[in-house]
Amino acid sequence: MVGETNLVKLLQSMSPQLMPEQYVFCCVQGGFADYQNLSPLAMFRETEGLTLVVTKAQAEANGFAFESVFSGITLTVHSSLDAVGLTAAVATKLAEYDISANVIAAYYHDHIFVQTEKAELALKALKEFN
């Protein structure tokens, strides 16, 4: 199945859904194998260390430092990795409401992490595209 590239179609059909957990971004030392037992939602290697996206509960249980707590919103439309403008449109819409947008693009969907206390407002803002 080929992902959608038309920005208008993407925005009109994205149907944002809130993920049930609260997440944090942590920077740790070591390799991917050192943290696979946590089943992180995402991992990304940077020069400074390995970024893990894990539940708040996992971070606290493992003594990981974090700065903010986020709620994840999945844009349930199958967006192509070649689509142009979706991230910009979503980030711009959320910025109108003073909401940060931390985006992770996966194969089928885009996932937006917003401050937990602004998650419901973010959902409302994103539904304005429909």
mmCIF file of C-alpha atoms in Angstrom:
data_model
loop_
_atom_site.group_PDB
_atom_site.id
_atom_site.type_symbol
_atom_site.label_atom_id
_atom_site.label_comp_id
_atom_site.label_asym_id
_atom_site.label_seq_id
_atom_site.Cartn_x
_atom_site.Cartn_y
_atom_site.Cartn_z
ATOM 1 C CA MET A 1 0.000 0.000 0.000
ATOM 2 C CA VAL A 2 1.436 3.338 -1.076
ATOM 3 C CA GLY A 3 1.200 6.252 1.343
ATOM 4 C CA GLU A 4 -0.651 9.457 0.520
ATOM 5 C CA THR A 5 1.392 12.405 -0.774
ATOM 6 C CA ASN A 6 -1.357 14.963 -1.432
ATOM 7 C CA LEU A 7 -1.198 17.472 1.426
ATOM 8 C CA VAL A 8 -4.869 18.489 1.222
ATOM 9 C CA LYS A 9 -5.978 14.845 1.414
ATOM 10 C CA LEU A 10 -3.556 14.163 4.274
ATOM 11 C CA LEU A 11 -4.803 17.079 6.354
ATOM 12 C CA GLN A 12 -8.479 16.344 5.718
ATOM 13 C CA SER A 13 -8.245 12.643 6.556
ATOM 14 C CA MET A 14 -5.591 12.415 9.268
ATOM 15 C CA SER A 15 -7.999 11.709 12.182
ATOM 16 C CA PRO A 16 -5.601 12.362 15.104
ATOM 17 C CA GLN A 17 -5.771 9.883 17.969
ATOM 18 C CA LEU A 18 -4.257 10.274 21.422
ATOM 19 C CA MET A 19 -1.914 7.519 22.615
ATOM 20 C CA PRO A 20 -2.861 6.154 26.064
ATOM 21 C CA GLU A 21 0.540 6.599 27.799
ATOM 22 C CA GLN A 22 2.607 9.601 28.837
ATOM 23 C CA TYR A 23 6.070 9.668 27.263
ATOM 24 C CA VAL A 24 9.430 11.277 27.926
ATOM 25 C CA PHE A 25 12.565 11.800 25.871
ATOM 26 C CA CYS A 26 15.759 10.685 27.630
ATOM 27 C CA CYS A 27 19.395 10.777 26.585
ATOM 28 C CA VAL A 28 21.431 7.774 27.748
ATOM 29 C CA GLN A 29 24.846 6.319 27.059
ATOM 30 C CA GLY A 30 25.335 2.914 25.466
ATOM 31 C CA GLY A 31 23.949 1.110 22.479
ATOM 32 C CA PHE A 32 20.561 0.007 21.235
ATOM 33 C CA ALA A 33 21.020 -3.490 22.701
ATOM 34 C CA ASP A 34 21.528 -2.028 26.185
ATOM 35 C CA TYR A 35 17.929 -0.737 26.237
ATOM 36 C CA GLN A 36 15.977 -3.165 24.063
ATOM 37 C CA ASN A 37 14.509 -4.808 27.187
ATOM 38 C CA LEU A 38 12.575 -1.546 27.748
ATOM 39 C CA SER A 39 10.921 -1.826 24.317
ATOM 40 C CA PRO A 40 11.252 1.937 23.769
ATOM 41 C CA LEU A 41 8.722 3.525 21.475
ATOM 42 C CA ALA A 42 11.638 5.087 19.589
ATOM 43 C CA MET A 43 15.428 5.314 19.696
ATOM 44 C CA PHE A 44 17.724 7.662 17.843
ATOM 45 C CA ARG A 45 21.506 7.902 18.049
ATOM 46 C CA GLU A 46 23.016 11.386 18.250
ATOM 47 C CA THR A 47 26.595 12.480 18.874
ATOM 48 C CA GLU A 48 25.725 13.289 22.498
ATOM 49 C CA GLY A 49 24.102 9.936 23.248
ATOM 50 C CA LEU A 50 21.162 7.670 22.534
ATOM 51 C CA THR A 51 17.730 9.289 22.713
ATOM 52 C CA LEU A 52 15.019 6.994 24.033
ATOM 53 C CA VAL A 53 11.301 7.697 23.887
ATOM 54 C CA VAL A 54 9.847 5.668 26.748
ATOM 55 C CA THR A 55 6.864 5.898 29.027
ATOM 56 C CA LYS A 56 7.185 8.219 31.990
ATOM 57 C CA ALA A 57 6.800 5.187 34.257
ATOM 58 C CA GLN A 58 9.708 3.378 32.564
ATOM 59 C CA ALA A 59 11.941 6.438 32.859
ATOM 60 C CA GLU A 60 11.157 6.839 36.550
ATOM 61 C CA ALA A 61 11.646 3.120 37.249
ATOM 62 C CA ASN A 62 15.075 3.207 35.586
ATOM 63 C CA GLY A 63 16.225 6.518 37.058
ATOM 64 C CA PHE A 64 16.422 8.269 33.681
ATOM 65 C CA ALA A 65 16.519 12.051 33.724
ATOM 66 C CA PHE A 66 13.926 13.892 31.629
ATOM 67 C CA GLU A 67 12.719 17.448 31.330
ATOM 68 C CA SER A 68 9.133 17.309 30.092
ATOM 69 C CA VAL A 69 6.248 14.881 29.856
ATOM 70 C CA PHE A 70 4.493 14.391 26.522
ATOM 71 C CA SER A 71 1.385 12.807 25.116
ATOM 72 C CA GLY A 72 1.603 11.206 21.709
ATOM 73 C CA ILE A 73 -0.878 11.868 18.947
ATOM 74 C CA THR A 74 -0.963 9.548 15.950
ATOM 75 C CA LEU A 75 -2.122 10.984 12.640
ATOM 76 C CA THR A 76 -3.973 7.880 11.472
ATOM 77 C CA VAL A 77 -3.691 8.576 7.755
ATOM 78 C CA HIS A 78 -1.066 6.508 5.863
ATOM 79 C CA SER A 79 1.272 9.328 4.892
ATOM 80 C CA SER A 80 4.089 8.747 2.459
ATOM 81 C CA LEU A 81 7.598 9.514 3.652
ATOM 82 C CA ASP A 82 7.802 11.540 0.410
ATOM 83 C CA ALA A 83 4.839 13.750 1.325
ATOM 84 C CA VAL A 84 5.711 17.447 1.433
ATOM 85 C CA GLY A 85 4.271 19.894 3.942
ATOM 86 C CA LEU A 86 2.503 17.688 6.507
ATOM 87 C CA THR A 87 4.999 18.311 9.298
ATOM 88 C CA ALA A 88 5.059 22.030 8.544
ATOM 89 C CA ALA A 89 1.263 22.315 8.487
ATOM 90 C CA VAL A 90 0.855 20.406 11.752
ATOM 91 C CA ALA A 91 3.631 22.328 13.514
ATOM 92 C CA THR A 92 2.219 25.657 12.294
ATOM 93 C CA LYS A 93 -1.301 24.775 13.474
ATOM 94 C CA LEU A 94 -0.024 23.737 16.910
ATOM 95 C CA ALA A 95 2.167 26.838 17.162
ATOM 96 C CA GLU A 96 -0.993 28.960 16.765
ATOM 97 C CA TYR A 97 -2.033 27.455 20.129
ATOM 98 C CA ASP A 98 1.440 27.760 21.727
ATOM 99 C CA ILE A 99 1.976 23.990 21.575
ATOM 100 C CA SER A 100 5.337 22.467 20.721
ATOM 101 C CA ALA A 101 5.376 19.701 18.124
ATOM 102 C CA ASN A 102 7.953 16.933 18.423
ATOM 103 C CA VAL A 103 7.423 14.803 15.335
ATOM 104 C CA ILE A 104 8.444 11.227 14.657
ATOM 105 C CA ALA A 105 7.681 10.000 11.156
ATOM 106 C CA ALA A 106 7.305 6.237 10.896
ATOM 107 C CA TYR A 107 6.551 4.094 7.860
ATOM 108 C CA TYR A 108 2.751 4.387 7.984
ATOM 109 C CA HIS A 109 1.979 7.359 10.204
ATOM 110 C CA ASP A 110 3.333 10.536 11.704
ATOM 111 C CA HIS A 111 3.339 10.824 15.477
ATOM 112 C CA ILE A 112 3.308 14.174 17.235
ATOM 113 C CA PHE A 113 4.425 14.513 20.855
ATOM 114 C CA VAL A 114 2.961 17.503 22.672
ATOM 115 C CA GLN A 115 3.078 18.707 26.266
ATOM 116 C CA THR A 116 0.694 16.453 28.193
ATOM 117 C CA GLU A 117 -1.191 19.376 29.699
ATOM 118 C CA LYS A 118 -1.937 20.636 26.166
ATOM 119 C CA ALA A 119 -2.852 17.300 24.564
ATOM 120 C CA GLU A 120 -6.621 17.864 24.410
ATOM 121 C CA LEU A 121 -6.106 21.348 22.980
ATOM 122 C CA ALA A 122 -3.725 19.889 20.403
ATOM 123 C CA LEU A 123 -6.342 17.335 19.333
ATOM 124 C CA LYS A 124 -8.909 20.099 18.969
ATOM 125 C CA ALA A 125 -6.481 22.205 16.906
ATOM 126 C CA LEU A 126 -5.576 19.332 14.588
ATOM 127 C CA LYS A 127 -9.231 18.482 14.009
ATOM 128 C CA GLU A 128 -9.658 21.975 12.528
ATOM 129 C CA PHE A 129 -8.104 20.584 9.328
ATOM 130 C CA ASN A 130 -11.142 18.352 8.777
#
